[in-house]
Amino acid sequence: MDTSASVKSTDSLQGDERNSERNKIIETVKLTKSFGGHTAVSDVSLSIFDKELKSIIGPNGAGKTTFFNLLSGQMKPTSGEIFYKGNEIQNLPPHKRTKLGIGRSFQITNVFPTLTVLENVRLAVQAKHNIHYSMFRHYKYYKHLEEEAYQSLEKVKLEPKAEHLASSLAHGEKRKLEIAILLSLDTQLLLLDEPTAGMSVDEVPQIIEVIESIRDQRDRTIILIEHKIDLVKHLSDTIAVLFHGKKLADGSPEEIMNNDQVQSAYLGGLYNDAED
Amino acid sequence: MNIKKMYSKSEAVAGGGTSGAGTETPKGNRAGTSKPMKNPFQSMTWQKAAWIISLLILFAVPILVSKNSTLFMLTNIFIWAVFAMSYNLLLGYTGIISFGHAMFFGIGAYCFALMARHIPQGELGFLFAFGLTVVICFLLSLVVGLLSLRLRDTFYALITLAVATIFVIIAEQWRTMTMGNDGFNFTAMLSRDLFGFIDLLDRQHVYYIALIFLVSMFVVLKRFIDSPVGRTLQAIRDNEDRVSSLGFAVLNYKLISNIIAGVMAGLAGVVYAISIRFVSPDSVLGVENTIDVLLMTVIGGVGTMLGPIIGAGVVEVSSHYLMGLSHIHPIFERWVILFGIVFILIILFFPAGIVGTINQKLRGKKKEGAS
Ligand SMILES: Nc1ncnc2c1ncn2[C@@H]1O[C@H](COP(=O)(O)OP(=O)(O)OP(=O)(O)O)[C@@H](O)[C@H]1O
Ligand SMILES: [Mg+2]
């Protein structure tokens, strides 16, 4: 493999040019999260630029999901700061961060099992439209909510199951529902935690297509956690590597693929895993 | 686009499926086959007819039945049904367990009883009792909710139990006001021509008060459950953390639920006092009352609209007859123990309760018919 790290990319979004032109949408400063004695995220300072697609890779247990939990507010950092559009947000509860424009999907499927698929998504649309304390109107009064929810389901090809209970879905379908919920929130920043994990071979391309089309519109920012390296290479503008909770590298796909440290610490082994 | 067409088709089906019972039933397979649904349970007219007939029967009961004891029992079933419905809002639709819900019921009952005793003019005391109950229950549920709902759910259960116990102690100790443990009867103080046409000593009149109360509370609750807030509560019941990650301030929703449940239980307490004409800490405030509505809700069907009503009927009627058997064996006087056993059996074998199980059966049939 070519190990020279100085290969210049031809992509217009790469390199120094991007850093100077684009604003940071979210930035972490020395972000740390410890569970008892174990530090899952350690001193991570990372900037994500507006409208880019950044992937975060790293072996199992590297702290990727924990990093997301810190960004979206499910967990409070032990130390360090998070800035979203220049404002400190590490002390805000999850719902306020979502309102600011940080939406996420979960690695472990996290839907509403006793509600229908459509209702799962409709709630996200309801949240997006700020219909919060309406108590005396029937929910069907807000017709456009269901229509929008339906459109999100179509994007992930789940509309045939709209009226099924979420608990009755197959695993891959639940993963799609997870994504449909996130899409419905219509946030500026999308955090996708292994969106294609557990999907069947014919479902994966559908989801990749969805992610690609969002990226190609270039009107929002995506942070993607993903193990499938080919996919990451193909989709990402930049890639950050976490290893034992620390940021090991951060750069363009070429830089990362050719980084010796990354190679020895992670990629070599992972490629072998991914082959089977 | 055919999406629109499919959408409007499902609307019709969904309309039929939106029955009083069970709000979370899936309404058939939208994109599945387009066979017309022949199941009579899904037709709107069948449902409407069933509702109208049931209501007509209930309104005709006092004309057909002259026995006061029967009217009395039905009246109490209606009232306990509202109390259980309010409990179901917490347990079945929001997913929080309260061990102190009887405090609201008791407060309502004591408000009415004390007004009857101290304010001689019927109308004024009557309206004042309702108003005071609403205000107290609103504030109390707000404060209790703020204290406990931001913490773990178990904490809410414990706080409600603790606060409810405080109210029992107050009712027991403040003898000059409440006559302590003995409670007091206020039959003699009840107005016989309230607003010129209500005789509170006439069982028929009280029956109608309770029935109208039940129907109106049912309509209000159904409306609330189907509102965007109600739908959000049901999502909180399923997965609270995910609701907050959608951007909803979960605490506020739980507070709303807690307040509506509290006020509704308080109003039920007022009507209960009108019906039984007697209050004591045990009969309206004690934790046994909370256990009773918990039983009614679980037996009837948690998270269904009709469940608590059916549950209230089953518990009231069977406890009445079981107590009647106490001359055969003293165990029947302890009918709560028997209910404990029934309760465990239901949780083991019919976790969805009576109405919930029926809904599942209907849903199963519907699925079969569609495929
Ligand atoms: N709530 C928690 N309590 C204690 N330890 C935790 C908790 N969440 C994560 N950890 C630990 O933190 C480390 C990082 O976990 P994390 O889930 O962030 O890894 P990951 O990079 O997402 O891994 P994967 O690729 O398997 O999803 C692991 O060692 C994990 O056991
Ligand atoms: Mg993870």
XYZ file of C-alpha atoms and ligand atoms in Angstrom:
679
model
C 0.000 0.000 0.000
C 1.127 3.530 -0.649
C 2.252 5.000 2.631
C 3.124 8.533 1.566
C 0.943 10.869 3.566
C 1.605 13.840 1.343
C -0.661 12.832 -1.504
C -2.781 15.846 -2.259
C -6.436 15.320 -2.779
C -8.281 16.683 -5.739
C -11.559 16.981 -3.884
C -12.453 20.606 -3.413
C -13.496 20.040 0.176
C -10.141 18.723 1.329
C -7.144 20.219 3.026
C -6.320 23.669 4.321
C -8.538 25.371 1.842
C -11.570 23.940 3.625
C -10.375 24.930 7.081
C -10.011 28.538 6.169
C -13.234 28.810 4.224
C -15.633 26.908 6.382
C -17.029 27.450 9.826
C -16.909 24.933 12.562
C -20.414 23.739 13.353
C -19.384 21.733 16.370
C -16.132 21.575 18.231
C -14.979 19.624 21.248
C -12.170 20.814 23.477
C -10.314 18.241 25.578
C -13.523 16.263 25.926
C -13.228 13.476 28.483
C -15.652 10.901 29.845
C -14.716 8.431 32.544
C -16.750 5.561 33.910
C -15.260 4.918 37.312
C -11.611 4.210 36.577
C -12.122 3.608 32.867
C -11.748 6.553 30.516
C -13.932 5.933 27.469
C -13.265 9.301 25.824
C -9.979 10.916 26.627
C -8.975 14.505 25.876
C -10.600 14.551 22.463
C -10.405 17.882 20.650
C -12.169 17.647 17.360
C -13.687 20.144 14.944
C -16.428 19.350 12.506
C -16.955 21.827 9.737
C -20.234 23.015 8.416
C -21.750 20.899 5.631
C -19.074 18.235 5.687
C -19.472 14.529 6.185
C -17.099 13.395 8.868
C -16.693 9.763 9.782
C -15.465 8.511 13.090
C -13.851 5.120 13.004
C -12.107 2.994 15.554
C -12.165 -0.524 16.949
C -14.915 -1.807 19.244
C -14.878 -0.030 22.557
C -12.857 2.908 21.210
C -15.370 5.383 22.632
C -17.227 6.362 19.470
C -20.736 5.908 20.837
C -19.718 7.545 24.097
C -18.455 10.500 22.066
C -21.883 10.751 20.428
C -23.591 10.501 23.805
C -21.570 13.503 24.897
C -22.413 15.503 21.768
C -26.138 14.815 21.946
C -26.430 15.119 25.716
C -27.258 11.574 26.787
C -24.131 11.826 28.929
C -22.401 14.726 30.642
C -18.631 14.958 30.126
C -16.285 14.408 33.032
C -14.328 17.371 31.727
C -13.904 19.409 28.588
C -16.216 21.540 26.505
C -18.452 21.236 23.486
C -19.202 24.247 21.318
C -22.079 24.209 18.865
C -22.036 27.177 16.520
C -19.759 28.860 19.030
C -21.941 28.287 22.101
C -21.078 26.029 24.981
C -23.585 23.213 25.125
C -22.097 20.493 27.309
C -24.495 21.256 30.137
C -27.682 21.323 28.096
C -30.147 18.414 28.343
C -30.728 16.287 25.208
C -34.017 17.889 24.186
C -32.485 21.378 24.106
C -29.616 20.175 21.942
C -32.057 18.626 19.520
C -33.906 21.929 19.372
C -30.609 23.637 18.564
C -30.195 21.313 15.606
C -28.293 18.253 16.794
C -30.162 15.102 15.849
C -28.934 11.569 16.282
C -29.687 7.970 15.565
C -28.738 5.188 17.902
C -26.496 2.193 17.427
C -28.742 0.087 19.618
C -32.169 0.436 18.109
C -34.108 2.901 20.148
C -37.689 3.206 18.900
C -41.167 3.123 20.452
C -42.132 -0.556 20.371
C -45.852 -0.345 21.168
C -46.514 2.479 18.703
C -46.961 2.048 14.988
C -44.105 2.720 12.618
C -45.901 5.791 11.299
C -46.513 7.093 14.809
C -42.831 6.654 15.668
C -41.945 8.994 12.839
C -44.940 11.281 13.274
C -43.757 12.125 16.778
C -40.431 13.270 15.398
C -42.225 15.461 12.864
C -44.418 16.815 15.643
C -41.295 17.734 17.602
C -39.732 19.386 14.593
C -42.819 21.538 14.057
C -42.755 22.606 17.685
C -46.227 21.302 18.377
C -45.609 20.845 22.034
C -48.384 21.609 24.413
C -51.446 21.156 22.273
C -53.903 19.249 24.448
C -57.344 19.895 23.111
C -56.966 19.159 19.438
C -56.998 15.751 17.893
C -53.568 14.790 16.616
C -55.065 14.121 13.187
C -55.927 17.801 13.019
C -52.266 18.275 12.137
C -52.561 16.383 8.899
C -49.314 17.506 7.385
C -47.450 15.755 10.199
C -48.570 12.354 9.025
C -47.870 13.230 5.434
C -44.349 14.316 6.249
C -43.810 11.241 8.377
C -44.943 9.167 5.467
C -42.406 10.826 3.204
C -39.594 9.996 5.622
C -40.726 6.383 5.646
C -40.625 6.362 1.868
C -37.045 7.573 1.867
C -35.975 4.465 3.768
C -38.477 2.242 1.913
C -40.425 1.432 5.026
C -43.799 2.833 3.993
C -45.357 -0.616 3.435
C -44.979 -1.195 7.156
C -46.380 2.159 8.233
C -49.275 0.722 10.209
C -47.357 -2.113 11.845
C -46.274 -1.959 15.440
C -42.592 -1.079 15.674
C -42.034 -4.138 17.864
C -43.091 -6.391 14.988
C -40.369 -5.155 12.617
C -37.361 -7.218 11.646
C -34.037 -5.979 12.896
C -32.990 -4.312 9.668
C -36.363 -2.590 9.422
C -35.991 -1.213 12.922
C -32.660 0.227 11.835
C -34.400 1.920 8.929
C -37.058 3.265 11.247
C -34.314 4.665 13.410
C -33.032 6.597 10.392
C -36.478 7.726 9.314
C -37.011 9.194 12.783
C -33.741 11.093 12.535
C -34.505 12.362 9.036
C -37.868 13.640 10.224
C -36.251 15.823 12.841
C -34.722 17.729 9.958
C -31.732 18.906 12.006
C -28.671 20.836 10.798
C -26.366 18.213 12.259
C -26.984 14.495 11.946
C -25.166 12.015 14.138
C -25.419 8.540 12.648
C -24.204 5.704 14.845
C -23.531 2.674 12.635
C -26.680 3.188 10.556
C -26.174 0.069 8.462
C -25.186 -2.319 11.251
C -27.341 -5.414 11.269
C -28.995 -4.683 7.929
C -29.251 -7.240 5.192
C -27.129 -6.878 2.038
C -29.983 -5.454 0.011
C -30.956 -2.972 2.711
C -27.479 -1.467 3.113
C -27.361 0.199 -0.330
C -30.741 1.845 0.297
C -29.437 3.512 3.417
C -26.160 4.493 1.799
C -28.157 6.120 -0.938
C -30.087 8.115 1.643
C -26.887 9.268 3.330
C -25.296 10.103 -0.003
C -28.240 12.155 -1.128
C -28.176 14.190 2.088
C -24.455 14.728 1.694
C -24.816 15.738 -1.937
C -27.362 18.396 -1.094
C -24.622 20.013 0.965
C -27.047 21.780 3.248
C -26.307 19.915 6.431
C -23.530 18.286 8.387
C -23.209 14.571 9.014
C -21.061 12.750 11.532
C -21.016 9.072 10.785
C -19.770 6.228 12.930
C -19.204 3.244 10.701
C -17.129 0.092 10.649
C -17.389 -0.648 6.950
C -14.188 0.982 5.724
C -15.046 0.948 2.023
C -18.203 2.791 2.780
C -16.405 5.307 4.962
C -13.784 5.957 2.300
C -16.432 6.431 -0.284
C -18.698 8.741 1.704
C -16.462 10.851 3.892
C -14.939 14.263 3.398
C -12.809 13.714 6.477
C -12.226 10.871 8.897
C -11.250 10.897 12.550
C -9.882 7.797 14.228
C -10.509 7.028 17.874
C -8.398 4.478 19.665
C -8.720 3.679 23.356
C -10.725 6.872 23.787
C -8.047 9.068 22.238
C -8.019 10.812 18.900
C -5.406 8.954 16.904
C -5.718 10.826 13.616
C -7.944 13.240 11.758
C -7.769 14.031 8.074
C -8.854 13.269 4.550
C -9.636 9.658 3.662
C -6.295 9.356 1.834
C -4.373 10.704 4.769
C -6.092 8.304 7.125
C -5.723 5.254 4.919
C -2.031 5.946 4.515
C -1.343 6.803 8.111
C 1.059 4.242 9.570
C -0.267 4.573 13.067
C -3.814 4.024 11.936
C -2.740 1.106 9.822
C -1.037 -0.704 12.628
C -3.489 0.202 15.334
C -6.709 -0.434 13.540
C -7.138 -0.752 9.850
C -4.983 -3.803 9.256
C -6.942 -5.839 11.708
C -10.286 -4.469 10.718
C -9.863 -5.171 7.043
C -9.356 -8.788 7.920
C -12.472 -8.770 10.065
C -14.537 -7.170 7.385
C -13.545 -9.668 4.741
C -15.458 -12.605 6.171
C -48.996 10.043 -6.739
C -50.379 6.848 -5.371
C -49.019 7.652 -1.914
C -51.792 10.138 -1.541
C -54.318 7.561 -2.534
C -52.957 5.042 -0.106
C -52.920 7.711 2.503
C -56.564 8.593 2.173
C -57.540 4.948 2.105
C -55.800 4.336 5.360
C -57.567 7.347 6.804
C -60.871 5.616 6.352
C -59.589 2.433 7.912
C -57.936 4.341 10.714
C -61.163 6.137 11.437
C -62.926 2.857 11.925
C -60.170 1.558 14.126
C -60.139 4.530 16.434
C -62.530 3.074 18.906
C -62.994 4.126 22.460
C -61.054 1.121 23.574
C -57.372 0.854 22.883
C -55.743 3.696 21.086
C -52.627 1.924 19.972
C -54.122 -0.755 17.804
C -52.575 -0.909 14.372
C -55.191 -0.169 11.819
C -54.719 -2.919 9.341
C -52.081 -3.226 6.726
C -51.998 -0.008 4.768
C -49.939 -1.125 1.843
C -50.905 -4.759 2.009
C -53.838 -6.109 0.124
C -56.612 -3.784 -0.876
C -59.383 -6.182 0.004
C -62.354 -4.445 1.496
C -62.583 -5.021 5.220
C -65.672 -6.989 6.110
C -65.076 -7.350 9.810
C -68.074 -5.712 11.490
C -65.870 -4.659 14.423
C -64.202 -2.181 12.124
C -67.211 -0.460 10.800
C -67.833 2.955 12.177
C -71.573 2.529 12.293
C -71.372 -0.684 14.278
C -69.239 1.026 16.844
C -71.363 4.119 17.026
C -74.449 1.998 17.473
C -72.839 0.044 20.285
C -71.928 3.230 22.047
C -75.347 4.775 21.674
C -77.139 1.639 22.844
C -74.888 1.279 25.888
C -75.445 4.898 26.805
C -79.194 4.621 26.347
C -79.301 1.562 28.578
C -77.250 3.295 31.244
C -79.511 6.342 31.156
C -82.603 4.135 31.320
C -81.415 2.076 34.289
C -83.077 4.224 36.992
C -86.379 3.867 35.147
C -86.046 0.091 34.869
C -84.428 -0.612 38.215
C -86.051 0.704 41.321
C -83.805 -0.994 43.859
C -81.728 1.689 45.522
C -78.925 -0.719 46.363
C -78.402 -1.516 42.688
C -78.376 2.143 41.756
C -75.963 2.807 44.594
C -73.598 0.122 43.367
C -73.696 1.357 39.773
C -73.162 4.912 40.954
C -70.058 3.872 42.843
C -68.802 1.896 39.862
C -69.046 5.040 37.712
C -67.149 7.076 40.270
C -64.439 4.495 40.836
C -64.194 4.158 37.074
C -63.258 7.838 36.801
C -60.789 7.460 39.650
C -59.285 4.410 37.900
C -59.248 6.253 34.554
C -57.215 8.999 36.153
C -54.845 6.378 37.546
C -54.616 4.759 34.144
C -53.485 8.063 32.666
C -50.416 7.757 34.866
C -49.844 4.022 34.765
C -51.163 3.082 31.353
C -50.524 6.161 29.241
C -47.490 7.759 30.856
C -45.860 4.728 32.449
C -45.452 6.034 35.997
C -46.588 4.244 39.136
C -48.107 6.211 41.975
C -48.715 4.757 45.420
C -50.401 7.879 46.671
C -53.065 8.642 44.106
C -55.779 8.290 46.762
C -54.664 11.577 48.305
C -56.347 13.470 45.489
C -59.475 11.371 45.777
C -59.521 11.884 49.536
C -58.929 15.607 49.238
C -61.906 15.907 46.918
C -64.098 13.863 49.236
C -63.062 15.815 52.328
C -63.520 19.125 50.505
C -67.116 18.243 49.776
C -67.774 16.739 53.192
C -66.369 19.742 55.029
C -68.255 22.188 52.832
C -71.466 20.300 53.417
C -70.858 20.548 57.128
C -69.753 24.153 57.329
C -71.484 26.035 54.533
C -75.212 25.669 54.948
C -76.279 27.118 51.576
C -76.275 24.130 49.264
C -75.210 25.699 45.978
C -72.374 27.752 47.370
C -70.849 24.835 49.269
C -71.352 22.548 46.301
C -69.557 24.815 43.836
C -66.947 25.803 46.370
C -66.110 22.134 47.013
C -65.496 21.533 43.322
C -63.472 24.729 42.911
C -61.365 24.144 45.985
C -60.685 20.553 44.977
C -59.476 21.620 41.550
C -57.180 24.283 43.012
C -55.709 22.067 45.741
C -55.239 19.045 43.493
C -53.694 21.188 40.782
C -51.151 22.730 43.143
C -50.454 19.498 44.994
C -49.855 17.456 41.850
C -47.661 20.230 40.474
C -45.512 20.371 43.606
C -45.302 16.604 44.060
C -44.469 16.244 40.374
C -41.772 18.906 40.456
C -40.245 17.267 43.520
C -40.135 13.761 42.164
C -40.692 13.444 38.420
C -37.252 14.617 37.373
C -35.798 11.688 39.281
C -36.194 7.969 38.779
C -39.715 6.566 38.535
C -39.341 4.614 41.770
C -38.730 7.906 43.488
C -42.067 9.202 42.281
C -43.782 6.121 43.715
C -42.144 6.674 47.087
C -42.768 10.421 47.229
C -46.438 9.998 46.394
C -46.747 7.345 49.099
C -45.061 9.615 51.621
C -47.165 12.679 50.803
C -50.366 10.620 50.808
C -49.465 9.286 54.232
C -49.071 12.844 55.490
C -52.633 13.565 54.408
C -53.911 10.451 56.171
C -52.179 11.578 59.352
C -53.623 15.078 59.067
C -57.119 13.655 58.628
C -56.614 11.376 61.614
C -55.129 13.983 63.939
C -57.091 17.115 63.157
C -60.078 15.863 65.086
C -61.896 19.163 65.514
C -62.078 19.462 61.772
C -62.261 15.863 60.537
C -63.509 13.831 63.543
C -60.318 11.782 63.248
C -60.362 8.086 62.459
C -64.107 7.784 62.918
C -64.830 10.141 60.097
C -68.232 11.738 59.883
C -71.535 11.445 58.151
C -73.185 14.480 56.577
C -76.398 13.075 55.182
C -78.459 15.580 57.133
C -76.618 18.519 55.612
C -77.186 17.563 51.990
C -79.389 19.847 49.948
C -82.677 18.462 48.654
C -83.207 21.143 46.057
C -79.788 22.040 44.748
C -80.160 24.646 41.985
C -83.868 24.003 42.397
C -83.892 20.566 40.735
C -81.302 18.237 42.278
C -82.133 16.162 45.319
C -78.853 14.838 46.696
C -80.714 12.335 48.852
C -82.426 10.794 45.854
C -80.405 7.826 44.586
C -81.685 8.385 41.043
C -80.421 11.937 41.019
C -77.028 10.914 42.348
C -76.937 8.128 39.785
C -77.372 10.653 36.990
C -74.763 12.963 38.470
C -72.255 10.104 38.521
C -73.169 8.892 35.029
C -72.880 12.347 33.483
C -69.643 12.818 35.373
C -68.263 9.549 33.965
C -69.329 10.317 30.409
C -67.879 13.810 30.446
C -64.601 12.697 32.024
C -64.376 9.913 29.455
C -64.791 12.375 26.612
C -62.251 14.783 28.089
C -59.706 12.034 28.682
C -60.203 10.487 25.265
C -59.667 13.876 23.698
C -56.560 14.422 25.739
C -55.144 10.988 24.942
C -55.611 11.672 21.226
C -54.037 15.124 21.382
C -50.405 15.677 20.433
C -49.579 15.824 24.146
C -51.378 12.545 24.782
C -49.512 10.887 21.947
C -46.250 12.152 23.348
C -47.121 10.690 26.748
C -47.630 7.280 25.203
C -44.204 7.565 23.625
C -42.750 8.518 27.009
C -44.314 5.369 28.417
C -42.487 3.354 25.750
C -39.114 5.028 25.755
C -38.612 8.173 27.743
C -35.029 8.859 26.706
C -35.853 8.696 23.057
C -38.674 11.186 23.505
C -36.272 13.674 25.001
C -33.806 13.097 22.199
C -36.579 14.039 19.768
C -36.631 17.452 21.419
C -39.507 17.114 23.882
C -39.087 18.378 27.450
C -40.209 15.109 29.043
C -40.576 16.531 32.536
C -43.212 19.024 31.401
C -45.250 16.279 29.781
C -45.134 14.136 32.875
C -46.194 17.138 34.909
C -49.181 17.743 32.663
C -50.185 14.096 32.979
C -49.728 14.199 36.732
C -51.842 17.343 37.073
C -54.703 16.069 34.927
C -54.689 12.739 36.761
C -54.625 14.506 40.130
C -57.456 16.903 39.347
C -59.555 14.138 37.835
C -59.083 11.933 40.908
C -60.007 14.891 43.110
C -63.244 15.450 41.221
C -64.030 11.752 41.521
C -63.558 12.138 45.262
C -66.113 14.963 45.376
C -68.705 12.890 43.555
C -67.901 9.887 45.747
C -68.603 11.948 48.864
C -71.929 12.984 47.348
C -72.735 9.313 46.860
C -71.616 7.765 50.153
C -72.362 10.798 52.399
C -69.574 9.837 54.727
C -65.819 10.331 54.855
C -63.071 8.771 56.938
C -59.326 8.470 56.378
C -59.632 4.771 55.534
C -62.549 5.046 53.164
C -61.190 7.815 50.917
C -57.577 8.691 51.750
C -55.820 5.475 52.714
C -53.358 3.651 50.510
C -55.859 0.766 50.120
C -57.810 3.045 47.818
C -54.766 3.451 45.591
C -54.285 -0.308 45.560
C -57.936 -0.682 44.551
C -57.612 1.578 41.513
C -54.356 -0.114 40.620
C -56.245 -3.426 40.653
C -59.105 -2.034 38.604
C -56.735 -0.625 36.012
C -54.683 -3.784 35.659
C -57.690 -6.124 35.633
C -59.547 -4.005 33.086
C -56.563 -3.284 30.883
C -53.705 -0.867 31.341
C -53.470 1.789 28.653
C -56.985 1.298 27.263
C -59.867 3.714 27.588
C -62.491 1.173 28.618
C -60.255 -0.951 30.827
C -60.588 1.044 34.047
C -64.385 1.167 33.674
C -64.641 -2.593 33.205
C -62.101 -3.080 35.990
C -64.076 -0.862 38.350
C -67.205 -2.878 37.577
C -65.507 -6.219 38.121
C -63.842 -5.206 41.370
C -66.895 -3.471 42.854
C -69.366 -6.202 41.979
C -67.176 -9.090 43.024
C -66.050 -7.460 46.239
C -69.683 -6.850 47.058
C -70.613 -10.487 46.562
C -67.463 -11.823 48.145
C -68.150 -9.816 51.279
C -71.651 -11.220 51.246
C -70.093 -14.663 51.573
C -68.314 -13.819 54.799
C -70.776 -15.879 56.842
C -69.493 -18.969 55.015
C -65.859 -18.287 55.715
C -64.159 -15.228 57.222
C -61.602 -15.207 54.388
C -64.248 -13.518 52.241
C -64.175 -10.500 54.480
C -60.578 -10.135 53.430
C -61.553 -9.942 49.806
C -58.506 -7.852 49.073
C -56.402 -10.962 49.654
C -58.467 -12.838 47.110
C -58.001 -9.988 44.709
C -54.292 -10.142 45.308
C -54.373 -13.694 44.010
C -56.525 -12.769 41.039
C -54.178 -9.883 40.408
C -51.120 -12.124 40.259
C -52.925 -14.568 37.953
C -53.910 -11.736 35.620
C -50.401 -10.336 35.472
C -49.101 -13.826 34.700
C -51.656 -14.870 32.119
C -53.411 -11.745 30.839
C -50.926 -8.917 31.252
C -53.027 -6.766 28.927
C -56.116 -7.056 31.155
C -59.643 -7.770 29.994
C -60.010 -5.003 27.419
C -56.405 -5.272 26.282
C -56.763 -9.010 25.689
C -59.968 -8.525 23.713
C -58.249 -5.858 21.626
C -55.403 -8.220 20.870
C -57.841 -10.914 19.805
C -59.670 -8.510 17.491
C -56.386 -7.284 16.105
C -55.319 -10.885 15.445
C -58.527 -11.520 13.524
C -58.048 -8.345 11.571
C -54.549 -9.430 10.535
C -55.827 -12.819 9.439
C -58.588 -11.224 7.442
C -56.190 -8.870 5.707
C -53.635 -11.403 4.579
N -22.664 3.625 30.466
C -21.443 3.073 30.549
N -20.954 2.678 31.735
C -19.735 2.120 31.827
N -18.916 1.923 30.795
C -19.340 2.292 29.575
C -20.622 2.888 29.394
N -20.783 3.162 28.076
C -19.648 2.760 27.478
N -18.788 2.239 28.375
C -17.436 1.737 28.081
O -16.749 2.724 27.371
C -15.949 2.147 26.348
C -16.340 2.774 25.033
O -17.621 2.325 24.648
P -18.371 2.836 23.355
O -19.715 2.241 23.356
O -18.282 4.309 23.315
O -17.472 2.193 22.210
P -17.691 2.221 20.645
O -16.483 2.836 20.079
O -18.988 2.829 20.311
O -17.691 0.673 20.330
P -18.525 -0.154 19.231
O -17.794 -0.049 17.956
O -18.495 -1.550 19.749
O -19.894 0.425 19.176
C -16.192 0.650 26.408
O -15.131 0.067 27.119
C -17.473 0.528 27.160
O -17.496 -0.663 27.896
Mg -20.720 2.180 19.439
